[in-house]
Amino acid sequence: MSDRSERLGIGRRIVGAILGMGRAIVETYRLGGRAVKAAPLVLAIAVVPEFLQHIAEIHLGMFVSVEQFRALANDPLRWGFGYVKIAGFVIGILAVARFWSVRSVRRTLLVAPMTFVRVVVGLVVGLAVASPFMWLDKHGLPPAIAVPLQIVSGIIQGGFLIYVVGALIEDASVTPKRAMTSLLPAGIVLSVLAAVAFGPAQALHMANHKLALGQPLPIVWALMVFDALWVGLFAALVGSALFVGVRTGLTWKGWTVHPRDLDATMERADDAPRFEIQTA
């Protein structure tokens, strides 16, 4: 193969990867939107705790003014609901990712014991392996050492995240070995998709709170109802990002399932846990 042909081949793969990433982003938002109709009970895991915290915040008078909001930001009552809200949001994200795989609200909520064990073990081992790098990073090391450590830590965490989500969505092809080797590019895809889903949703979430400050009580209630519902969509988008990142499974040789084929793959009744590698 000539140098020119090799360069053209590399160029095509790069363009294919970029187009595939763009399609993966589209699929993330498409599935996130569909979740509102397909799995409202799953989204309620995030919506209900968020709304309960808003009730507490309104009861405390947090939205009367900016000064009042800041003064009551660390109120024990608010944080009592806040911890539950955070847990509900995280569980909601994971539940959405699982829903798109099992396609059943009942199966989403009834996690098999072995699936739960794999998820917990993956989280614990991943944190244990990455923690030394994180500890070293906090000790003022020079950039020449700190940056490589951050990269290694990120790669390790990305690989274990791929395994954890793979276990959660019951994709048997995502083994620990494959997650830490051939599927490492999928960790990058997953991180990008999660950021693209999280960033805009979080910005609107924060802007909605700022908009409520100093408003009449009926407007505050309306904005907080909207915000609670928005958090449900927020969780749906991030959960869909996790699902798309793992199910498309970008490897060093190409996509496990190309993002353009994801919908067709999901619709097949005999959707198998292992897929053939497709080049970009």
PDB file of C-alpha atoms in Angstrom:
ATOM      1  CA  MET A   1       0.000   0.000   0.000  1.00  0.00           C
ATOM      2  CA  SER A   2       1.392   3.427  -0.982  1.00  0.00           C
ATOM      3  CA  ASP A   3       1.844   6.250   1.508  1.00  0.00           C
ATOM      4  CA  ARG A   4      -0.892   8.200  -0.270  1.00  0.00           C
ATOM      5  CA  SER A   5      -3.362   5.302  -0.010  1.00  0.00           C
ATOM      6  CA  GLU A   6      -2.483   4.835   3.642  1.00  0.00           C
ATOM      7  CA  ARG A   7      -3.069   8.535   4.336  1.00  0.00           C
ATOM      8  CA  LEU A   8      -6.404   8.386   2.528  1.00  0.00           C
ATOM      9  CA  GLY A   9      -7.384   5.353   4.583  1.00  0.00           C
ATOM     10  CA  ILE A  10      -6.501   7.088   7.828  1.00  0.00           C
ATOM     11  CA  GLY A  11      -8.390  10.184   6.696  1.00  0.00           C
ATOM     12  CA  ARG A  12     -11.500   8.146   5.928  1.00  0.00           C
ATOM     13  CA  ARG A  13     -11.357   6.494   9.329  1.00  0.00           C
ATOM     14  CA  ILE A  14     -11.036   9.861  11.062  1.00  0.00           C
ATOM     15  CA  VAL A  15     -13.967  11.306   9.110  1.00  0.00           C
ATOM     16  CA  GLY A  16     -15.962   8.150   9.807  1.00  0.00           C
ATOM     17  CA  ALA A  17     -15.227   8.416  13.527  1.00  0.00           C
ATOM     18  CA  ILE A  18     -16.305  12.080  13.582  1.00  0.00           C
ATOM     19  CA  LEU A  19     -19.527  11.334  11.703  1.00  0.00           C
ATOM     20  CA  GLY A  20     -20.165   8.355  13.967  1.00  0.00           C
ATOM     21  CA  MET A  21     -19.715  10.529  17.051  1.00  0.00           C
ATOM     22  CA  GLY A  22     -22.147  13.072  15.636  1.00  0.00           C
ATOM     23  CA  ARG A  23     -24.713  10.340  15.055  1.00  0.00           C
ATOM     24  CA  ALA A  24     -24.122   9.007  18.592  1.00  0.00           C
ATOM     25  CA  ILE A  25     -24.943  12.474  19.964  1.00  0.00           C
ATOM     26  CA  VAL A  26     -28.134  12.535  17.894  1.00  0.00           C
ATOM     27  CA  GLU A  27     -29.077   9.086  19.224  1.00  0.00           C
ATOM     28  CA  THR A  28     -28.417  10.220  22.795  1.00  0.00           C
ATOM     29  CA  TYR A  29     -30.835  13.128  22.491  1.00  0.00           C
ATOM     30  CA  ARG A  30     -33.362  11.082  20.529  1.00  0.00           C
ATOM     31  CA  LEU A  31     -33.498   8.364  23.171  1.00  0.00           C
ATOM     32  CA  GLY A  32     -33.498  10.929  25.971  1.00  0.00           C
ATOM     33  CA  GLY A  33     -36.586  12.536  24.488  1.00  0.00           C
ATOM     34  CA  ARG A  34     -38.277   9.198  23.856  1.00  0.00           C
ATOM     35  CA  ALA A  35     -37.780   8.174  27.482  1.00  0.00           C
ATOM     36  CA  VAL A  36     -40.299  10.817  28.595  1.00  0.00           C
ATOM     37  CA  LYS A  37     -43.072   8.876  26.863  1.00  0.00           C
ATOM     38  CA  ALA A  38     -41.626   5.367  27.072  1.00  0.00           C
ATOM     39  CA  ALA A  39     -40.608   5.283  30.747  1.00  0.00           C
ATOM     40  CA  PRO A  40     -42.164   8.084  32.837  1.00  0.00           C
ATOM     41  CA  LEU A  41     -42.125   5.874  35.952  1.00  0.00           C
ATOM     42  CA  VAL A  42     -38.365   5.473  35.592  1.00  0.00           C
ATOM     43  CA  LEU A  43     -37.912   9.240  35.278  1.00  0.00           C
ATOM     44  CA  ALA A  44     -40.056   9.715  38.391  1.00  0.00           C
ATOM     45  CA  ILE A  45     -37.115   8.313  40.380  1.00  0.00           C
ATOM     46  CA  ALA A  46     -35.349  11.616  39.671  1.00  0.00           C
ATOM     47  CA  VAL A  47     -38.388  13.909  39.432  1.00  0.00           C
ATOM     48  CA  VAL A  48     -40.102  13.200  42.761  1.00  0.00           C
ATOM     49  CA  PRO A  49     -37.105  13.829  45.082  1.00  0.00           C
ATOM     50  CA  GLU A  50     -36.272  16.992  43.135  1.00  0.00           C
ATOM     51  CA  PHE A  51     -39.786  18.337  43.598  1.00  0.00           C
ATOM     52  CA  LEU A  52     -39.812  17.428  47.299  1.00  0.00           C
ATOM     53  CA  GLN A  53     -36.654  19.449  47.797  1.00  0.00           C
ATOM     54  CA  HIS A  54     -38.253  22.386  45.985  1.00  0.00           C
ATOM     55  CA  ILE A  55     -41.213  22.207  48.381  1.00  0.00           C
ATOM     56  CA  ALA A  56     -38.752  22.429  51.298  1.00  0.00           C
ATOM     57  CA  GLU A  57     -36.903  25.322  49.640  1.00  0.00           C
ATOM     58  CA  ILE A  58     -40.112  27.283  49.082  1.00  0.00           C
ATOM     59  CA  HIS A  59     -41.203  26.541  52.658  1.00  0.00           C
ATOM     60  CA  LEU A  60     -37.898  27.958  53.917  1.00  0.00           C
ATOM     61  CA  GLY A  61     -38.346  31.086  51.801  1.00  0.00           C
ATOM     62  CA  MET A  62     -35.187  30.529  49.795  1.00  0.00           C
ATOM     63  CA  PHE A  63     -36.510  32.182  46.639  1.00  0.00           C
ATOM     64  CA  VAL A  64     -37.473  35.467  48.311  1.00  0.00           C
ATOM     65  CA  SER A  65     -34.141  37.021  47.335  1.00  0.00           C
ATOM     66  CA  VAL A  66     -30.564  36.228  46.353  1.00  0.00           C
ATOM     67  CA  GLU A  67     -29.430  36.995  49.904  1.00  0.00           C
ATOM     68  CA  GLN A  68     -32.040  34.653  51.393  1.00  0.00           C
ATOM     69  CA  PHE A  69     -31.075  31.882  48.971  1.00  0.00           C
ATOM     70  CA  ARG A  70     -27.413  32.152  49.941  1.00  0.00           C
ATOM     71  CA  ALA A  71     -28.203  32.332  53.657  1.00  0.00           C
ATOM     72  CA  LEU A  72     -30.303  29.150  53.547  1.00  0.00           C
ATOM     73  CA  ALA A  73     -28.205  27.216  51.030  1.00  0.00           C
ATOM     74  CA  ASN A  74     -26.768  24.950  53.742  1.00  0.00           C
ATOM     75  CA  ASP A  75     -29.924  24.626  55.835  1.00  0.00           C
ATOM     76  CA  PRO A  76     -30.159  21.070  57.286  1.00  0.00           C
ATOM     77  CA  LEU A  77     -33.742  20.631  56.056  1.00  0.00           C
ATOM     78  CA  ARG A  78     -32.746  21.512  52.501  1.00  0.00           C
ATOM     79  CA  TRP A  79     -29.775  19.157  52.562  1.00  0.00           C
ATOM     80  CA  GLY A  80     -31.845  16.385  54.092  1.00  0.00           C
ATOM     81  CA  PHE A  81     -33.917  16.418  50.924  1.00  0.00           C
ATOM     82  CA  GLY A  82     -30.803  17.189  48.875  1.00  0.00           C
ATOM     83  CA  TYR A  83     -29.090  13.887  49.651  1.00  0.00           C
ATOM     84  CA  VAL A  84     -32.203  12.001  48.595  1.00  0.00           C
ATOM     85  CA  LYS A  85     -32.420  14.139  45.453  1.00  0.00           C
ATOM     86  CA  ILE A  86     -28.836  13.361  44.457  1.00  0.00           C
ATOM     87  CA  ALA A  87     -29.391   9.644  45.040  1.00  0.00           C
ATOM     88  CA  GLY A  88     -32.600   9.751  42.996  1.00  0.00           C
ATOM     89  CA  PHE A  89     -30.878  11.572  40.153  1.00  0.00           C
ATOM     90  CA  VAL A  90     -28.004   9.070  39.966  1.00  0.00           C
ATOM     91  CA  ILE A  91     -30.324   6.068  40.236  1.00  0.00           C
ATOM     92  CA  GLY A  92     -32.584   7.619  37.598  1.00  0.00           C
ATOM     93  CA  ILE A  93     -29.657   7.966  35.190  1.00  0.00           C
ATOM     94  CA  LEU A  94     -28.621   4.342  35.683  1.00  0.00           C
ATOM     95  CA  ALA A  95     -32.229   3.175  35.404  1.00  0.00           C
ATOM     96  CA  VAL A  96     -32.667   4.931  32.049  1.00  0.00           C
ATOM     97  CA  ALA A  97     -29.511   3.295  30.694  1.00  0.00           C
ATOM     98  CA  ARG A  98     -30.812  -0.101  31.823  1.00  0.00           C
ATOM     99  CA  PHE A  99     -34.307   0.555  30.472  1.00  0.00           C
ATOM    100  CA  TRP A 100     -33.066   1.042  26.912  1.00  0.00           C
ATOM    101  CA  SER A 101     -31.423  -2.359  27.100  1.00  0.00           C
ATOM    102  CA  VAL A 102     -34.125  -4.441  28.783  1.00  0.00           C
ATOM    103  CA  ARG A 103     -37.035  -2.393  27.330  1.00  0.00           C
ATOM    104  CA  SER A 104     -39.250  -3.045  30.347  1.00  0.00           C
ATOM    105  CA  VAL A 105     -39.934  -0.849  33.375  1.00  0.00           C
ATOM    106  CA  ARG A 106     -40.458  -3.951  35.508  1.00  0.00           C
ATOM    107  CA  ARG A 107     -37.126  -5.513  34.478  1.00  0.00           C
ATOM    108  CA  THR A 108     -35.433  -2.146  34.862  1.00  0.00           C
ATOM    109  CA  LEU A 109     -36.425  -1.952  38.509  1.00  0.00           C
ATOM    110  CA  LEU A 110     -36.022  -5.649  39.340  1.00  0.00           C
ATOM    111  CA  VAL A 111     -32.261  -5.995  39.001  1.00  0.00           C
ATOM    112  CA  ALA A 112     -31.030  -9.575  39.216  1.00  0.00           C
ATOM    113  CA  PRO A 113     -28.750 -10.234  42.229  1.00  0.00           C
ATOM    114  CA  MET A 114     -25.761 -11.202  40.058  1.00  0.00           C
ATOM    115  CA  THR A 115     -26.168  -8.074  37.939  1.00  0.00           C
ATOM    116  CA  PHE A 116     -26.197  -5.982  41.092  1.00  0.00           C
ATOM    117  CA  VAL A 117     -23.075  -7.781  42.374  1.00  0.00           C
ATOM    118  CA  ARG A 118     -21.204  -7.156  39.101  1.00  0.00           C
ATOM    119  CA  VAL A 119     -22.088  -3.458  39.190  1.00  0.00           C
ATOM    120  CA  VAL A 120     -21.017  -3.041  42.829  1.00  0.00           C
ATOM    121  CA  VAL A 121     -17.795  -5.034  42.363  1.00  0.00           C
ATOM    122  CA  GLY A 122     -16.960  -3.025  39.245  1.00  0.00           C
ATOM    123  CA  LEU A 123     -17.462   0.250  41.118  1.00  0.00           C
ATOM    124  CA  VAL A 124     -15.448  -0.845  44.153  1.00  0.00           C
ATOM    125  CA  VAL A 125     -12.546  -2.327  42.182  1.00  0.00           C
ATOM    126  CA  GLY A 126     -12.481   0.619  39.772  1.00  0.00           C
ATOM    127  CA  LEU A 127     -12.298   3.104  42.620  1.00  0.00           C
ATOM    128  CA  ALA A 128      -9.638   1.037  44.420  1.00  0.00           C
ATOM    129  CA  VAL A 129      -7.445   0.825  41.307  1.00  0.00           C
ATOM    130  CA  ALA A 130      -7.810   4.512  40.422  1.00  0.00           C
ATOM    131  CA  SER A 131      -7.491   5.890  43.976  1.00  0.00           C
ATOM    132  CA  PRO A 132      -3.648   5.699  44.196  1.00  0.00           C
ATOM    133  CA  PHE A 133      -3.378   7.835  41.069  1.00  0.00           C
ATOM    134  CA  MET A 134      -5.930  10.284  42.455  1.00  0.00           C
ATOM    135  CA  TRP A 135      -4.033  10.400  45.791  1.00  0.00           C
ATOM    136  CA  LEU A 136      -0.716  11.133  44.080  1.00  0.00           C
ATOM    137  CA  ASP A 137      -2.337  13.815  41.940  1.00  0.00           C
ATOM    138  CA  LYS A 138      -3.279  15.790  45.074  1.00  0.00           C
ATOM    139  CA  HIS A 139       0.262  16.005  46.404  1.00  0.00           C
ATOM    140  CA  GLY A 140       1.630  18.835  44.319  1.00  0.00           C
ATOM    141  CA  LEU A 141       3.542  16.755  41.814  1.00  0.00           C
ATOM    142  CA  PRO A 142       5.197  18.559  38.886  1.00  0.00           C
ATOM    143  CA  PRO A 143       3.118  18.673  35.655  1.00  0.00           C
ATOM    144  CA  ALA A 144       5.501  16.258  33.915  1.00  0.00           C
ATOM    145  CA  ILE A 145       4.406  13.600  36.409  1.00  0.00           C
ATOM    146  CA  ALA A 146       0.899  14.792  37.339  1.00  0.00           C
ATOM    147  CA  VAL A 147      -0.460  14.981  33.771  1.00  0.00           C
ATOM    148  CA  PRO A 148       0.486  11.386  32.834  1.00  0.00           C
ATOM    149  CA  LEU A 149      -0.967  10.194  36.138  1.00  0.00           C
ATOM    150  CA  GLN A 150      -4.229  12.021  35.393  1.00  0.00           C
ATOM    151  CA  ILE A 151      -4.367  10.415  31.953  1.00  0.00           C
ATOM    152  CA  VAL A 152      -3.735   6.931  33.359  1.00  0.00           C
ATOM    153  CA  SER A 153      -6.335   7.470  36.085  1.00  0.00           C
ATOM    154  CA  GLY A 154      -8.867   8.687  33.520  1.00  0.00           C
ATOM    155  CA  ILE A 155      -8.262   5.674  31.277  1.00  0.00           C
ATOM    156  CA  ILE A 156      -8.671   3.260  34.191  1.00  0.00           C
ATOM    157  CA  GLN A 157     -11.863   4.941  35.382  1.00  0.00           C
ATOM    158  CA  GLY A 158     -13.224   5.022  31.829  1.00  0.00           C
ATOM    159  CA  GLY A 159     -12.584   1.314  31.376  1.00  0.00           C
ATOM    160  CA  PHE A 160     -14.269   0.384  34.631  1.00  0.00           C
ATOM    161  CA  LEU A 161     -17.209   2.694  33.854  1.00  0.00           C
ATOM    162  CA  ILE A 162     -17.680   0.846  30.560  1.00  0.00           C
ATOM    163  CA  TYR A 163     -17.717  -2.444  32.468  1.00  0.00           C
ATOM    164  CA  VAL A 164     -20.125  -1.182  35.148  1.00  0.00           C
ATOM    165  CA  VAL A 165     -22.617   0.172  32.612  1.00  0.00           C
ATOM    166  CA  GLY A 166     -22.201  -2.963  30.495  1.00  0.00           C
ATOM    167  CA  ALA A 167     -23.039  -5.102  33.519  1.00  0.00           C
ATOM    168  CA  LEU A 168     -26.005  -2.879  34.362  1.00  0.00           C
ATOM    169  CA  ILE A 169     -27.504  -3.145  30.870  1.00  0.00           C
ATOM    170  CA  GLU A 170     -26.741  -6.897  30.839  1.00  0.00           C
ATOM    171  CA  ASP A 171     -24.462  -6.775  27.803  1.00  0.00           C
ATOM    172  CA  ALA A 172     -22.532 -10.032  28.133  1.00  0.00           C
ATOM    173  CA  SER A 173     -19.959  -8.913  25.569  1.00  0.00           C
ATOM    174  CA  VAL A 174     -18.614  -6.245  27.953  1.00  0.00           C
ATOM    175  CA  THR A 175     -16.200  -8.315  30.005  1.00  0.00           C
ATOM    176  CA  PRO A 176     -13.619  -6.772  32.393  1.00  0.00           C
ATOM    177  CA  LYS A 177     -10.790  -7.702  29.990  1.00  0.00           C
ATOM    178  CA  ARG A 178     -12.530  -6.231  26.957  1.00  0.00           C
ATOM    179  CA  ALA A 179     -13.532  -3.088  28.875  1.00  0.00           C
ATOM    180  CA  MET A 180      -9.869  -2.427  29.741  1.00  0.00           C
ATOM    181  CA  THR A 181      -8.485  -3.242  26.286  1.00  0.00           C
ATOM    182  CA  SER A 182     -10.451  -3.142  23.044  1.00  0.00           C
ATOM    183  CA  LEU A 183     -13.319  -1.046  24.456  1.00  0.00           C
ATOM    184  CA  LEU A 184     -11.179   1.747  25.887  1.00  0.00           C
ATOM    185  CA  PRO A 185     -12.154   4.041  22.955  1.00  0.00           C
ATOM    186  CA  ALA A 186     -15.782   3.535  24.046  1.00  0.00           C
ATOM    187  CA  GLY A 187     -14.832   5.159  27.343  1.00  0.00           C
ATOM    188  CA  ILE A 188     -13.888   8.314  25.443  1.00  0.00           C
ATOM    189  CA  VAL A 189     -17.149   8.196  23.485  1.00  0.00           C
ATOM    190  CA  LEU A 190     -19.139   7.715  26.682  1.00  0.00           C
ATOM    191  CA  SER A 191     -17.397  10.654  28.362  1.00  0.00           C
ATOM    192  CA  VAL A 192     -18.092  12.938  25.391  1.00  0.00           C
ATOM    193  CA  LEU A 193     -21.731  11.892  25.158  1.00  0.00           C
ATOM    194  CA  ALA A 194     -22.258  12.349  28.909  1.00  0.00           C
ATOM    195  CA  ALA A 195     -20.692  15.815  28.770  1.00  0.00           C
ATOM    196  CA  VAL A 196     -22.782  16.848  25.758  1.00  0.00           C
ATOM    197  CA  ALA A 197     -25.936  15.652  27.543  1.00  0.00           C
ATOM    198  CA  PHE A 198     -25.016  17.024  30.979  1.00  0.00           C
ATOM    199  CA  GLY A 199     -23.695  20.477  30.075  1.00  0.00           C
ATOM    200  CA  PRO A 200     -26.735  22.122  28.420  1.00  0.00           C
ATOM    201  CA  ALA A 201     -29.204  20.423  30.789  1.00  0.00           C
ATOM    202  CA  GLN A 202     -27.288  21.582  33.864  1.00  0.00           C
ATOM    203  CA  ALA A 203     -27.028  25.135  32.477  1.00  0.00           C
ATOM    204  CA  LEU A 204     -30.804  25.373  32.050  1.00  0.00           C
ATOM    205  CA  HIS A 205     -31.340  23.780  35.466  1.00  0.00           C
ATOM    206  CA  MET A 206     -29.197  26.455  37.133  1.00  0.00           C
ATOM    207  CA  ALA A 207     -30.703  29.276  35.074  1.00  0.00           C
ATOM    208  CA  ASN A 208     -34.200  28.220  36.129  1.00  0.00           C
ATOM    209  CA  HIS A 209     -33.241  28.579  39.805  1.00  0.00           C
ATOM    210  CA  LYS A 210     -31.785  32.037  39.218  1.00  0.00           C
ATOM    211  CA  LEU A 211     -34.911  33.072  37.316  1.00  0.00           C
ATOM    212  CA  ALA A 212     -37.092  32.094  40.302  1.00  0.00           C
ATOM    213  CA  LEU A 213     -35.283  34.389  42.755  1.00  0.00           C
ATOM    214  CA  GLY A 214     -37.433  37.318  43.842  1.00  0.00           C
ATOM    215  CA  GLN A 215     -40.448  36.232  41.781  1.00  0.00           C
ATOM    216  CA  PRO A 216     -44.046  36.100  43.107  1.00  0.00           C
ATOM    217  CA  LEU A 217     -44.903  32.781  44.740  1.00  0.00           C
ATOM    218  CA  PRO A 218     -47.142  31.449  41.911  1.00  0.00           C
ATOM    219  CA  ILE A 219     -44.315  31.977  39.415  1.00  0.00           C
ATOM    220  CA  VAL A 220     -41.837  30.312  41.765  1.00  0.00           C
ATOM    221  CA  TRP A 221     -44.108  27.266  42.038  1.00  0.00           C
ATOM    222  CA  ALA A 222     -44.532  27.111  38.262  1.00  0.00           C
ATOM    223  CA  LEU A 223     -40.779  27.332  37.706  1.00  0.00           C
ATOM    224  CA  MET A 224     -40.051  24.678  40.309  1.00  0.00           C
ATOM    225  CA  VAL A 225     -42.614  22.279  38.834  1.00  0.00           C
ATOM    226  CA  PHE A 226     -40.970  22.809  35.455  1.00  0.00           C
ATOM    227  CA  ASP A 227     -37.541  22.325  37.009  1.00  0.00           C
ATOM    228  CA  ALA A 228     -38.491  19.012  38.611  1.00  0.00           C
ATOM    229  CA  LEU A 229     -39.804  17.752  35.273  1.00  0.00           C
ATOM    230  CA  TRP A 230     -36.697  19.064  33.549  1.00  0.00           C
ATOM    231  CA  VAL A 231     -34.508  17.059  35.945  1.00  0.00           C
ATOM    232  CA  GLY A 232     -36.351  13.961  34.754  1.00  0.00           C
ATOM    233  CA  LEU A 233     -35.397  14.784  31.151  1.00  0.00           C
ATOM    234  CA  PHE A 234     -31.907  15.624  32.396  1.00  0.00           C
ATOM    235  CA  ALA A 235     -31.551  12.124  33.860  1.00  0.00           C
ATOM    236  CA  ALA A 236     -33.018  10.642  30.670  1.00  0.00           C
ATOM    237  CA  LEU A 237     -30.391  12.367  28.522  1.00  0.00           C
ATOM    238  CA  VAL A 238     -27.419  11.351  30.659  1.00  0.00           C
ATOM    239  CA  GLY A 239     -28.738   7.798  31.065  1.00  0.00           C
ATOM    240  CA  SER A 240     -29.224   7.545  27.313  1.00  0.00           C
ATOM    241  CA  ALA A 241     -25.647   8.782  26.848  1.00  0.00           C
ATOM    242  CA  LEU A 242     -24.390   5.899  29.018  1.00  0.00           C
ATOM    243  CA  PHE A 243     -26.434   3.393  27.029  1.00  0.00           C
ATOM    244  CA  VAL A 244     -25.363   4.701  23.617  1.00  0.00           C
ATOM    245  CA  GLY A 245     -21.711   4.906  24.667  1.00  0.00           C
ATOM    246  CA  VAL A 246     -21.600   1.284  25.786  1.00  0.00           C
ATOM    247  CA  ARG A 247     -23.964  -0.317  23.273  1.00  0.00           C
ATOM    248  CA  THR A 248     -22.240   1.256  20.256  1.00  0.00           C
ATOM    249  CA  GLY A 249     -18.970   0.116  21.833  1.00  0.00           C
ATOM    250  CA  LEU A 250     -16.291   1.870  19.805  1.00  0.00           C
ATOM    251  CA  THR A 251     -13.161  -0.318  19.614  1.00  0.00           C
ATOM    252  CA  TRP A 252      -9.723   0.233  18.107  1.00  0.00           C
ATOM    253  CA  LYS A 253     -11.034  -1.456  14.935  1.00  0.00           C
ATOM    254  CA  GLY A 254     -14.403   0.296  14.671  1.00  0.00           C
ATOM    255  CA  TRP A 255     -17.892   0.403  16.167  1.00  0.00           C
ATOM    256  CA  THR A 256     -19.384  -2.709  17.730  1.00  0.00           C
ATOM    257  CA  VAL A 257     -22.761  -1.325  16.616  1.00  0.00           C
ATOM    258  CA  HIS A 258     -22.515   1.746  14.406  1.00  0.00           C
ATOM    259  CA  PRO A 259     -24.616   4.601  15.848  1.00  0.00           C
ATOM    260  CA  ARG A 260     -26.624   4.796  12.614  1.00  0.00           C
ATOM    261  CA  ASP A 261     -27.699   1.168  13.156  1.00  0.00           C
ATOM    262  CA  LEU A 262     -28.445   1.470  16.856  1.00  0.00           C
ATOM    263  CA  ASP A 263     -32.197   1.961  16.529  1.00  0.00           C
ATOM    264  CA  ALA A 264     -32.588  -1.025  14.206  1.00  0.00           C
ATOM    265  CA  THR A 265     -30.508  -3.145  16.580  1.00  0.00           C
ATOM    266  CA  MET A 266     -32.650  -2.131  19.537  1.00  0.00           C
ATOM    267  CA  GLU A 267     -35.854  -3.001  17.707  1.00  0.00           C
ATOM    268  CA  ARG A 268     -34.819  -6.546  16.827  1.00  0.00           C
ATOM    269  CA  ALA A 269     -36.569  -9.086  19.020  1.00  0.00           C
ATOM    270  CA  ASP A 270     -33.519 -11.356  18.967  1.00  0.00           C
ATOM    271  CA  ASP A 271     -31.110  -8.589  19.989  1.00  0.00           C
ATOM    272  CA  ALA A 272     -28.068 -10.646  21.028  1.00  0.00           C
ATOM    273  CA  PRO A 273     -25.539  -9.604  23.664  1.00  0.00           C
ATOM    274  CA  ARG A 274     -22.615  -9.992  21.227  1.00  0.00           C
ATOM    275  CA  PHE A 275     -22.219  -8.084  18.000  1.00  0.00           C
ATOM    276  CA  GLU A 276     -19.858  -8.233  15.060  1.00  0.00           C
ATOM    277  CA  ILE A 277     -17.302  -5.462  14.733  1.00  0.00           C
ATOM    278  CA  GLN A 278     -18.171  -2.938  12.023  1.00  0.00           C
ATOM    279  CA  THR A 279     -15.602  -0.553  10.630  1.00  0.00           C
ATOM    280  CA  ALA A 280     -16.443   3.155  10.697  1.00  0.00           C
TER     281      ALA A 280
END
